[in-house]
Amino acid sequence: MRITIDRTACSGHARCAAAAPELFRLDDDGYALPLDTEVPAELEQAAHDGETACPERAVTLR
Ligand code: SF4
């Protein structure tokens, strides 16, 4: 599984990082930093939590 973040859709709610701080990082303004990494199996639930938490649908899992 990989996570990508659409920075054009991100509105800086910071909910992804609140839901899964072990995966999502924010810049100084609260916007999710670019992420295109392989998710370890033990963090797949956290990835889903972050995806679900984003109200802008800016987080994609594939
Ligand atoms: S929850 Fe969505 S909109 Fe908010 S910072 Fe994370 S990716 Fe951006």
Short mmCIF file of N, CA and C and ligand atoms in Angstrom, two decimals:
data_model
loop_
_atom_site.label_atom_id
_atom_site.label_comp_id
_atom_site.label_asym_id
_atom_site.label_seq_id
_atom_site.Cartn_x
_atom_site.Cartn_y
_atom_site.Cartn_z
N MET A 1 0.84 -1.20 0.00
CA MET A 1 0.00 0.00 0.00
C MET A 1 0.88 1.25 0.00
N ARG A 2 0.42 2.24 -0.80
CA ARG A 2 1.11 3.52 -0.82
C ARG A 2 0.11 4.63 -0.52
N ILE A 3 0.62 5.72 0.05
CA ILE A 3 -0.21 6.90 0.34
C ILE A 3 0.26 8.02 -0.56
N THR A 4 -0.67 8.70 -1.17
CA THR A 4 -0.34 9.96 -1.84
C THR A 4 -1.27 11.04 -1.31
N ILE A 5 -0.75 12.26 -1.28
CA ILE A 5 -1.52 13.40 -0.81
C ILE A 5 -1.62 14.42 -1.93
N ASP A 6 -2.84 14.78 -2.25
CA ASP A 6 -3.08 15.81 -3.26
C ASP A 6 -2.96 17.17 -2.58
N ARG A 7 -1.82 17.80 -2.75
CA ARG A 7 -1.57 19.07 -2.05
C ARG A 7 -2.48 20.19 -2.56
N THR A 8 -3.00 20.03 -3.78
CA THR A 8 -3.92 21.06 -4.28
C THR A 8 -5.28 20.96 -3.60
N ALA A 9 -5.62 19.76 -3.10
CA ALA A 9 -6.90 19.57 -2.42
C ALA A 9 -6.78 19.79 -0.92
N CYS A 10 -5.59 19.64 -0.38
CA CYS A 10 -5.38 19.76 1.08
C CYS A 10 -5.72 21.18 1.52
N SER A 11 -6.52 21.25 2.58
CA SER A 11 -6.93 22.55 3.11
C SER A 11 -6.40 22.81 4.51
N GLY A 12 -5.48 21.95 4.95
CA GLY A 12 -4.81 22.22 6.22
C GLY A 12 -5.62 21.95 7.45
N HIS A 13 -6.52 20.96 7.39
CA HIS A 13 -7.33 20.64 8.56
C HIS A 13 -6.52 19.91 9.63
N ALA A 14 -5.44 19.28 9.23
CA ALA A 14 -4.55 18.53 10.13
C ALA A 14 -5.19 17.28 10.72
N ARG A 15 -6.33 16.89 10.18
CA ARG A 15 -7.00 15.71 10.75
C ARG A 15 -6.25 14.42 10.46
N CYS A 16 -5.59 14.38 9.31
CA CYS A 16 -4.83 13.17 8.98
C CYS A 16 -3.75 12.92 10.02
N ALA A 17 -3.02 13.97 10.37
CA ALA A 17 -1.94 13.83 11.34
C ALA A 17 -2.48 13.54 12.73
N ALA A 18 -3.66 14.06 13.04
CA ALA A 18 -4.27 13.77 14.34
C ALA A 18 -4.68 12.31 14.42
N ALA A 19 -5.17 11.78 13.29
CA ALA A 19 -5.65 10.39 13.27
C ALA A 19 -4.50 9.39 13.21
N ALA A 20 -3.43 9.77 12.53
CA ALA A 20 -2.31 8.83 12.34
C ALA A 20 -0.99 9.60 12.33
N PRO A 21 -0.57 10.08 13.49
CA PRO A 21 0.65 10.89 13.55
C PRO A 21 1.91 10.12 13.15
N GLU A 22 1.83 8.79 13.17
CA GLU A 22 3.00 8.00 12.80
C GLU A 22 3.24 8.00 11.29
N LEU A 23 2.25 8.46 10.52
CA LEU A 23 2.39 8.48 9.06
C LEU A 23 2.38 9.88 8.47
N PHE A 24 1.51 10.75 8.97
CA PHE A 24 1.29 12.04 8.33
C PHE A 24 2.03 13.13 9.07
N ARG A 25 2.68 13.99 8.30
CA ARG A 25 3.40 15.14 8.85
C ARG A 25 2.83 16.41 8.23
N LEU A 26 2.90 17.49 8.99
CA LEU A 26 2.35 18.76 8.54
C LEU A 26 3.45 19.79 8.40
N ASP A 27 3.22 20.75 7.50
CA ASP A 27 4.16 21.86 7.42
C ASP A 27 3.80 22.90 8.49
N ASP A 28 4.51 23.99 8.53
CA ASP A 28 4.31 24.99 9.58
C ASP A 28 2.93 25.63 9.54
N ASP A 29 2.24 25.51 8.41
CA ASP A 29 0.91 26.09 8.28
C ASP A 29 -0.20 25.06 8.48
N GLY A 30 0.17 23.82 8.80
CA GLY A 30 -0.83 22.79 9.08
C GLY A 30 -1.26 21.99 7.88
N TYR A 31 -0.57 22.16 6.75
CA TYR A 31 -0.89 21.39 5.55
C TYR A 31 -0.05 20.11 5.52
N ALA A 32 -0.64 19.05 5.00
CA ALA A 32 0.07 17.77 4.96
C ALA A 32 1.26 17.87 4.01
N LEU A 33 2.38 17.35 4.48
CA LEU A 33 3.57 17.33 3.64
C LEU A 33 3.45 16.22 2.61
N PRO A 34 4.09 16.38 1.46
CA PRO A 34 4.02 15.34 0.43
C PRO A 34 4.44 13.98 0.99
N LEU A 35 3.75 12.97 0.53
CA LEU A 35 3.99 11.63 1.06
C LEU A 35 3.75 10.65 -0.09
N ASP A 36 4.72 9.89 -0.42
CA ASP A 36 4.54 8.86 -1.44
C ASP A 36 5.46 7.71 -1.07
N THR A 37 5.04 7.03 -0.03
CA THR A 37 5.90 5.99 0.53
C THR A 37 5.13 4.69 0.69
N GLU A 38 5.85 3.61 0.72
CA GLU A 38 5.26 2.30 0.98
C GLU A 38 4.90 2.22 2.47
N VAL A 39 3.67 1.81 2.74
CA VAL A 39 3.21 1.72 4.13
C VAL A 39 3.49 0.32 4.67
N PRO A 40 4.19 0.22 5.78
CA PRO A 40 4.41 -1.09 6.38
C PRO A 40 3.07 -1.72 6.77
N ALA A 41 3.00 -3.03 6.73
CA ALA A 41 1.75 -3.73 7.01
C ALA A 41 1.15 -3.32 8.35
N GLU A 42 2.01 -3.08 9.33
CA GLU A 42 1.50 -2.77 10.67
C GLU A 42 0.90 -1.36 10.76
N LEU A 43 1.11 -0.54 9.73
CA LEU A 43 0.55 0.81 9.74
C LEU A 43 -0.58 0.99 8.73
N GLU A 44 -1.04 -0.11 8.13
CA GLU A 44 -2.10 0.02 7.13
C GLU A 44 -3.41 0.54 7.74
N GLN A 45 -3.72 0.12 8.97
CA GLN A 45 -4.94 0.63 9.61
C GLN A 45 -4.81 2.13 9.86
N ALA A 46 -3.61 2.57 10.26
CA ALA A 46 -3.38 4.00 10.49
C ALA A 46 -3.54 4.77 9.18
N ALA A 47 -3.10 4.19 8.07
CA ALA A 47 -3.26 4.84 6.77
C ALA A 47 -4.74 5.01 6.44
N HIS A 48 -5.52 3.98 6.70
CA HIS A 48 -6.97 4.07 6.46
C HIS A 48 -7.59 5.12 7.37
N ASP A 49 -7.13 5.18 8.60
CA ASP A 49 -7.66 6.18 9.54
C ASP A 49 -7.38 7.59 9.03
N GLY A 50 -6.18 7.80 8.52
CA GLY A 50 -5.84 9.11 7.98
C GLY A 50 -6.64 9.46 6.75
N GLU A 51 -6.84 8.48 5.89
CA GLU A 51 -7.65 8.70 4.68
C GLU A 51 -9.08 9.07 5.07
N THR A 52 -9.65 8.34 5.98
CA THR A 52 -11.03 8.57 6.40
C THR A 52 -11.19 9.92 7.08
N ALA A 53 -10.16 10.35 7.79
CA ALA A 53 -10.24 11.60 8.55
C ALA A 53 -10.20 12.84 7.67
N CYS A 54 -9.70 12.71 6.46
CA CYS A 54 -9.52 13.89 5.60
C CYS A 54 -10.84 14.31 4.96
N PRO A 55 -11.35 15.48 5.28
CA PRO A 55 -12.63 15.91 4.72
C PRO A 55 -12.53 16.37 3.27
N GLU A 56 -11.31 16.54 2.77
CA GLU A 56 -11.12 17.03 1.40
C GLU A 56 -10.83 15.90 0.42
N ARG A 57 -10.79 14.69 0.92
CA ARG A 57 -10.43 13.52 0.10
C ARG A 57 -9.06 13.73 -0.58
N ALA A 58 -8.18 14.34 0.15
CA ALA A 58 -6.83 14.62 -0.39
C ALA A 58 -5.88 13.46 -0.19
N VAL A 59 -6.30 12.48 0.62
CA VAL A 59 -5.45 11.33 0.90
C VAL A 59 -5.93 10.16 0.07
N THR A 60 -5.03 9.57 -0.70
CA THR A 60 -5.36 8.42 -1.52
C THR A 60 -4.47 7.24 -1.14
N LEU A 61 -5.10 6.10 -0.98
CA LEU A 61 -4.36 4.85 -0.74
C LEU A 61 -4.47 4.01 -2.00
N ARG A 62 -3.39 3.36 -2.37
CA ARG A 62 -3.42 2.50 -3.56
C ARG A 62 -2.46 1.35 -3.38
S1 SF4 B 1 -6.75 16.00 6.73
FE1 SF4 B 1 -6.67 16.29 4.49
S2 SF4 B 1 -6.94 18.46 4.21
FE2 SF4 B 1 -6.33 18.15 6.32
S3 SF4 B 1 -4.09 18.34 6.38
FE3 SF4 B 1 -4.59 16.19 6.11
S4 SF4 B 1 -4.56 15.89 3.87
FE4 SF4 B 1 -4.74 18.08 4.24
#
